[in-house]
mmCIF file of C-alpha atoms in Angstrom:
data_model
loop_
_atom_site.group_PDB
_atom_site.id
_atom_site.type_symbol
_atom_site.label_atom_id
_atom_site.label_comp_id
_atom_site.label_asym_id
_atom_site.label_seq_id
_atom_site.Cartn_x
_atom_site.Cartn_y
_atom_site.Cartn_z
ATOM 1 C CA UNK A 1 -0.011 0.021 0.015
ATOM 2 C CA UNK A 2 1.333 3.408 -1.069
ATOM 3 C CA UNK A 3 0.303 6.558 0.717
ATOM 4 C CA UNK A 4 1.415 9.864 -0.781
ATOM 5 C CA UNK A 5 0.592 13.291 0.675
ATOM 6 C CA UNK A 6 1.446 16.973 0.195
ATOM 7 C CA UNK A 7 0.416 20.385 1.383
ATOM 8 C CA UNK A 8 -1.023 23.124 -0.856
ATOM 9 C CA UNK A 9 0.890 26.330 -1.504
ATOM 10 C CA UNK A 10 -0.651 29.471 -3.011
ATOM 11 C CA UNK A 11 2.635 30.495 -4.564
ATOM 12 C CA UNK A 12 2.672 27.290 -6.623
ATOM 13 C CA UNK A 13 -0.894 27.485 -7.781
ATOM 14 C CA UNK A 14 -0.517 28.977 -11.266
ATOM 15 C CA UNK A 15 2.574 26.842 -11.912
ATOM 16 C CA UNK A 16 0.642 23.682 -11.126
ATOM 17 C CA UNK A 17 -2.318 24.705 -13.264
ATOM 18 C CA UNK A 18 -0.114 25.396 -16.241
ATOM 19 C CA UNK A 19 1.980 22.307 -15.823
ATOM 20 C CA UNK A 20 -0.889 19.823 -15.598
ATOM 21 C CA UNK A 21 -3.452 21.419 -17.866
ATOM 22 C CA UNK A 22 -2.418 19.288 -20.811
ATOM 23 C CA UNK A 23 -2.155 16.134 -18.828
ATOM 24 C CA UNK A 24 -5.622 16.196 -17.206
ATOM 25 C CA UNK A 25 -8.806 15.645 -19.189
ATOM 26 C CA UNK A 26 -10.875 18.627 -20.397
ATOM 27 C CA UNK A 27 -13.677 17.562 -18.025
ATOM 28 C CA UNK A 28 -11.305 17.597 -15.064
ATOM 29 C CA UNK A 29 -9.738 20.915 -15.982
ATOM 30 C CA UNK A 30 -13.251 22.460 -16.304
ATOM 31 C CA UNK A 31 -14.034 21.097 -12.850
ATOM 32 C CA UNK A 32 -10.887 22.699 -11.430
ATOM 33 C CA UNK A 33 -11.683 26.086 -12.975
ATOM 34 C CA UNK A 34 -15.183 26.132 -11.391
ATOM 35 C CA UNK A 35 -13.782 26.399 -7.866
ATOM 36 C CA UNK A 36 -13.960 29.900 -6.390
ATOM 37 C CA UNK A 37 -11.199 29.307 -3.840
ATOM 38 C CA UNK A 38 -7.667 28.513 -5.050
ATOM 39 C CA UNK A 39 -7.340 26.185 -2.046
ATOM 40 C CA UNK A 40 -10.194 23.955 -3.227
ATOM 41 C CA UNK A 41 -8.932 23.944 -6.822
ATOM 42 C CA UNK A 42 -5.386 23.017 -5.789
ATOM 43 C CA UNK A 43 -6.501 20.276 -3.400
ATOM 44 C CA UNK A 44 -8.547 18.658 -6.173
ATOM 45 C CA UNK A 45 -5.736 19.001 -8.696
ATOM 46 C CA UNK A 46 -3.040 17.723 -6.377
ATOM 47 C CA UNK A 47 -5.148 14.602 -5.584
ATOM 48 C CA UNK A 48 -5.047 13.688 -9.230
ATOM 49 C CA UNK A 49 -1.349 14.657 -9.506
ATOM 50 C CA UNK A 50 -0.409 12.403 -6.512
ATOM 51 C CA UNK A 51 -2.386 9.552 -8.107
ATOM 52 C CA UNK A 52 -0.501 9.989 -11.384
ATOM 53 C CA UNK A 53 2.833 10.133 -9.585
ATOM 54 C CA UNK A 54 2.119 7.032 -7.543
ATOM 55 C CA UNK A 55 0.941 4.985 -10.447
ATOM 56 C CA UNK A 56 3.926 5.954 -12.493
ATOM 57 C CA UNK A 57 6.673 5.520 -9.828
ATOM 58 C CA UNK A 58 5.274 2.497 -7.958
ATOM 59 C CA UNK A 59 3.171 0.538 -10.450
ATOM 60 C CA UNK A 60 4.808 1.503 -13.767
ATOM 61 C CA UNK A 61 1.468 2.822 -15.092
ATOM 62 C CA UNK A 62 2.158 5.907 -17.133
ATOM 63 C CA UNK A 63 -1.134 6.315 -19.014
ATOM 64 C CA UNK A 64 -4.530 5.524 -17.607
ATOM 65 C CA UNK A 65 -8.180 6.271 -17.931
ATOM 66 C CA UNK A 66 -10.745 6.640 -15.230
ATOM 67 C CA UNK A 67 -14.349 5.589 -14.960
ATOM 68 C CA UNK A 68 -16.964 5.461 -12.232
ATOM 69 C CA UNK A 69 -19.003 2.642 -10.741
ATOM 70 C CA UNK A 70 -22.759 2.818 -10.580
ATOM 71 C CA UNK A 71 -22.279 4.252 -7.118
ATOM 72 C CA UNK A 72 -20.065 7.021 -8.601
ATOM 73 C CA UNK A 73 -16.788 5.782 -7.102
ATOM 74 C CA UNK A 74 -13.950 6.479 -9.512
ATOM 75 C CA UNK A 75 -11.686 3.656 -10.598
ATOM 76 C CA UNK A 76 -8.817 3.046 -13.048
ATOM 77 C CA UNK A 77 -9.947 1.143 -16.119
ATOM 78 C CA UNK A 78 -7.932 -1.897 -17.377
ATOM 79 C CA UNK A 79 -5.748 -2.136 -14.266
ATOM 80 C CA UNK A 80 -6.343 -4.146 -11.079
ATOM 81 C CA UNK A 81 -5.216 -1.179 -8.985
ATOM 82 C CA UNK A 82 -7.394 0.637 -6.373
ATOM 83 C CA UNK A 83 -6.994 4.147 -5.134
ATOM 84 C CA UNK A 84 -8.672 6.702 -2.907
ATOM 85 C CA UNK A 85 -8.047 10.396 -2.319
ATOM 86 C CA UNK A 86 -8.898 12.575 0.678
ATOM 87 C CA UNK A 87 -8.172 16.169 1.614
ATOM 88 C CA UNK A 88 -8.779 18.532 4.545
ATOM 89 C CA UNK A 89 -7.386 21.863 5.509
ATOM 90 C CA UNK A 90 -4.130 22.295 3.589
ATOM 91 C CA UNK A 91 -3.435 18.565 3.270
ATOM 92 C CA UNK A 92 -4.213 16.138 0.457
ATOM 93 C CA UNK A 93 -3.442 12.408 0.552
ATOM 94 C CA UNK A 94 -3.755 9.596 -1.989
ATOM 95 C CA UNK A 95 -3.636 5.877 -1.175
ATOM 96 C CA UNK A 96 -2.953 3.291 -3.870
ATOM 97 C CA UNK A 97 -3.276 -0.463 -3.337
ATOM 98 C CA UNK A 98 -3.964 -3.736 -5.060
ATOM 99 C CA UNK A 99 -7.041 -4.280 -2.877
ATOM 100 C CA UNK A 100 -10.056 -1.977 -2.320
ATOM 101 C CA UNK A 101 -9.004 0.900 -0.232
ATOM 102 C CA UNK A 102 -10.417 3.941 1.496
ATOM 103 C CA UNK A 103 -8.511 6.839 3.114
ATOM 104 C CA UNK A 104 -9.827 9.780 5.187
ATOM 105 C CA UNK A 105 -7.918 12.718 6.515
ATOM 106 C CA UNK A 106 -9.411 15.401 8.763
ATOM 107 C CA UNK A 107 -8.030 18.569 10.261
ATOM 108 C CA UNK A 108 -8.355 18.279 14.048
ATOM 109 C CA UNK A 109 -10.452 21.404 14.637
ATOM 110 C CA UNK A 110 -10.561 22.039 18.385
ATOM 111 C CA UNK A 111 -13.403 24.477 17.974
ATOM 112 C CA UNK A 112 -15.768 21.709 16.847
ATOM 113 C CA UNK A 113 -18.653 20.688 19.054
ATOM 114 C CA UNK A 114 -18.695 16.887 18.802
ATOM 115 C CA UNK A 115 -22.191 16.797 20.307
ATOM 116 C CA UNK A 116 -23.532 18.294 17.095
ATOM 117 C CA UNK A 117 -22.808 14.908 15.482
ATOM 118 C CA UNK A 118 -24.524 12.763 18.185
ATOM 119 C CA UNK A 119 -27.247 11.794 15.756
ATOM 120 C CA UNK A 120 -24.700 10.157 13.432
ATOM 121 C CA UNK A 121 -23.121 8.092 16.185
ATOM 122 C CA UNK A 122 -24.312 4.866 17.815
ATOM 123 C CA UNK A 123 -24.860 5.093 21.552
ATOM 124 C CA UNK A 124 -21.623 3.204 22.117
ATOM 125 C CA UNK A 125 -19.581 5.555 19.910
ATOM 126 C CA UNK A 126 -20.962 8.660 21.579
ATOM 127 C CA UNK A 127 -20.305 7.189 25.063
ATOM 128 C CA UNK A 128 -16.710 6.415 24.048
ATOM 129 C CA UNK A 129 -16.103 9.971 22.884
ATOM 130 C CA UNK A 130 -17.851 11.492 25.855
ATOM 131 C CA UNK A 131 -15.843 9.529 28.428
ATOM 132 C CA UNK A 132 -12.479 9.845 26.694
ATOM 133 C CA UNK A 133 -9.699 12.026 28.091
ATOM 134 C CA UNK A 134 -9.232 13.856 24.811
ATOM 135 C CA UNK A 135 -12.769 14.175 23.398
ATOM 136 C CA UNK A 136 -11.766 16.071 20.247
ATOM 137 C CA UNK A 137 -9.060 13.507 19.344
ATOM 138 C CA UNK A 138 -11.506 10.704 20.054
ATOM 139 C CA UNK A 139 -14.222 12.265 17.917
ATOM 140 C CA UNK A 140 -11.889 12.668 14.888
ATOM 141 C CA UNK A 141 -10.689 9.113 15.381
ATOM 142 C CA UNK A 142 -14.338 7.921 15.177
ATOM 143 C CA UNK A 143 -15.017 10.174 12.171
ATOM 144 C CA UNK A 144 -11.991 9.162 10.064
ATOM 145 C CA UNK A 145 -12.500 5.473 10.864
ATOM 146 C CA UNK A 146 -16.060 5.564 9.624
ATOM 147 C CA UNK A 147 -15.364 7.577 6.550
ATOM 148 C CA UNK A 148 -12.405 5.426 5.507
ATOM 149 C CA UNK A 149 -14.495 2.284 5.784
ATOM 150 C CA UNK A 150 -17.374 3.796 3.790
ATOM 151 C CA UNK A 151 -14.941 4.858 1.098
ATOM 152 C CA UNK A 152 -13.394 1.431 0.953
ATOM 153 C CA UNK A 153 -16.824 -0.133 0.691
ATOM 154 C CA UNK A 154 -17.643 2.141 -2.265
ATOM 155 C CA UNK A 155 -21.235 3.137 -1.723
ATOM 156 C CA UNK A 156 -20.615 6.453 -0.098
ATOM 157 C CA UNK A 157 -23.581 8.218 1.476
ATOM 158 C CA UNK A 158 -25.795 5.190 0.842
ATOM 159 C CA UNK A 159 -24.224 3.671 3.985
ATOM 160 C CA UNK A 160 -25.428 5.547 7.130
ATOM 161 C CA UNK A 161 -22.695 6.134 9.676
ATOM 162 C CA UNK A 162 -24.920 4.674 12.443
ATOM 163 C CA UNK A 163 -25.486 1.404 10.551
ATOM 164 C CA UNK A 164 -22.183 -0.136 11.670
ATOM 165 C CA UNK A 165 -19.696 0.072 14.514
ATOM 166 C CA UNK A 166 -15.905 -0.252 14.725
ATOM 167 C CA UNK A 167 -14.468 -2.851 17.167
ATOM 168 C CA UNK A 168 -10.773 -3.649 17.397
ATOM 169 C CA UNK A 169 -10.017 -1.894 14.099
ATOM 170 C CA UNK A 170 -12.703 -3.937 12.263
ATOM 171 C CA UNK A 171 -16.202 -3.396 10.971
ATOM 172 C CA UNK A 172 -18.749 -5.276 8.925
ATOM 173 C CA UNK A 173 -20.931 -3.701 6.243
ATOM 174 C CA UNK A 174 -23.427 -5.817 4.332
ATOM 175 C CA UNK A 175 -21.633 -8.988 5.458
ATOM 176 C CA UNK A 176 -18.274 -7.696 4.194
ATOM 177 C CA UNK A 177 -15.462 -7.230 6.796
ATOM 178 C CA UNK A 178 -13.177 -4.250 6.674
ATOM 179 C CA UNK A 179 -9.981 -3.563 8.540
ATOM 180 C CA UNK A 180 -8.576 -0.194 9.736
ATOM 181 C CA UNK A 181 -5.143 1.217 10.257
ATOM 182 C CA UNK A 182 -4.186 4.615 11.687
ATOM 183 C CA UNK A 183 -1.694 6.543 9.609
ATOM 184 C CA UNK A 184 0.329 9.375 11.104
ATOM 185 C CA UNK A 185 0.909 12.217 8.668
ATOM 186 C CA UNK A 186 0.861 15.393 10.769
ATOM 187 C CA UNK A 187 0.035 16.223 14.387
ATOM 188 C CA UNK A 188 -2.745 18.581 13.246
ATOM 189 C CA UNK A 189 -4.535 15.903 11.132
ATOM 190 C CA UNK A 190 -6.110 12.540 11.819
ATOM 191 C CA UNK A 191 -5.870 9.822 9.162
ATOM 192 C CA UNK A 192 -7.124 6.301 8.806
ATOM 193 C CA UNK A 193 -7.067 3.814 5.892
ATOM 194 C CA UNK A 194 -9.467 0.943 5.466
ATOM 195 C CA UNK A 195 -9.527 -2.179 3.304
ATOM 196 C CA UNK A 196 -11.301 -5.517 2.973
ATOM 197 C CA UNK A 197 -7.752 -6.985 3.216
ATOM 198 C CA UNK A 198 -6.254 -7.209 6.742
ATOM 199 C CA UNK A 199 -3.849 -4.279 6.605
ATOM 200 C CA UNK A 200 -3.407 -3.913 10.376
ATOM 201 C CA UNK A 201 0.131 -5.399 10.374
ATOM 202 C CA UNK A 202 0.972 -4.514 6.806
ATOM 203 C CA UNK A 203 3.990 -2.332 6.118
ATOM 204 C CA UNK A 204 3.147 0.809 4.213
ATOM 205 C CA UNK A 205 5.175 3.188 2.131
ATOM 206 C CA UNK A 206 4.286 6.711 3.290
ATOM 207 C CA UNK A 207 5.831 9.575 1.307
ATOM 208 C CA UNK A 208 5.635 13.279 1.583
ATOM 209 C CA UNK A 209 5.777 14.749 -1.921
ATOM 210 C CA UNK A 210 7.341 18.183 -2.011
ATOM 211 C CA UNK A 211 5.649 20.417 -4.604
ATOM 212 C CA UNK A 212 9.052 21.288 -6.008
ATOM 213 C CA UNK A 213 9.340 17.621 -6.980
ATOM 214 C CA UNK A 214 6.197 17.618 -9.034
#
């Protein structure tokens, strides 16, 4: 499993747009240009750039096309390679694997009121957060675990967060078991990856990609 990440930089924005305009599809470029904030545009663009970098350097895939499942999850056509992209704050991360994968990163916002999300938690999950020593850290652990699993499953918002619960880094959705692993990227962010393959003891390649390298 390959995990690549980088941080956005305003000073690099036009350079990145110019460099990758010819590489990305017309549809993707049009999507990028619709964003009002440069931050959102660059996060989306860098997700695709990290994917291209990872496929090229670690799987020897230089050209690829993307399609979407009936549930709108993007996938690479003609290659048995899975990927997932997540971004939050100034961070974007891309995970690439030979098995279905989901990754979620969240900025640990200490101003958040975790009780606003009580309706999306099971009673056990809320109790765990409520009684934890660091409630904000516990909340973002809960959130990234759930989101990573849902993304690995591939049906997105069709899976309610309250419909399953995580126990010992495992969860079951529609009779399919998923495994979780925490990934440390930065102290200000929480990150988990999930897969239907047991990745808990798996060694991962985690790489920070400097924008000057792209």
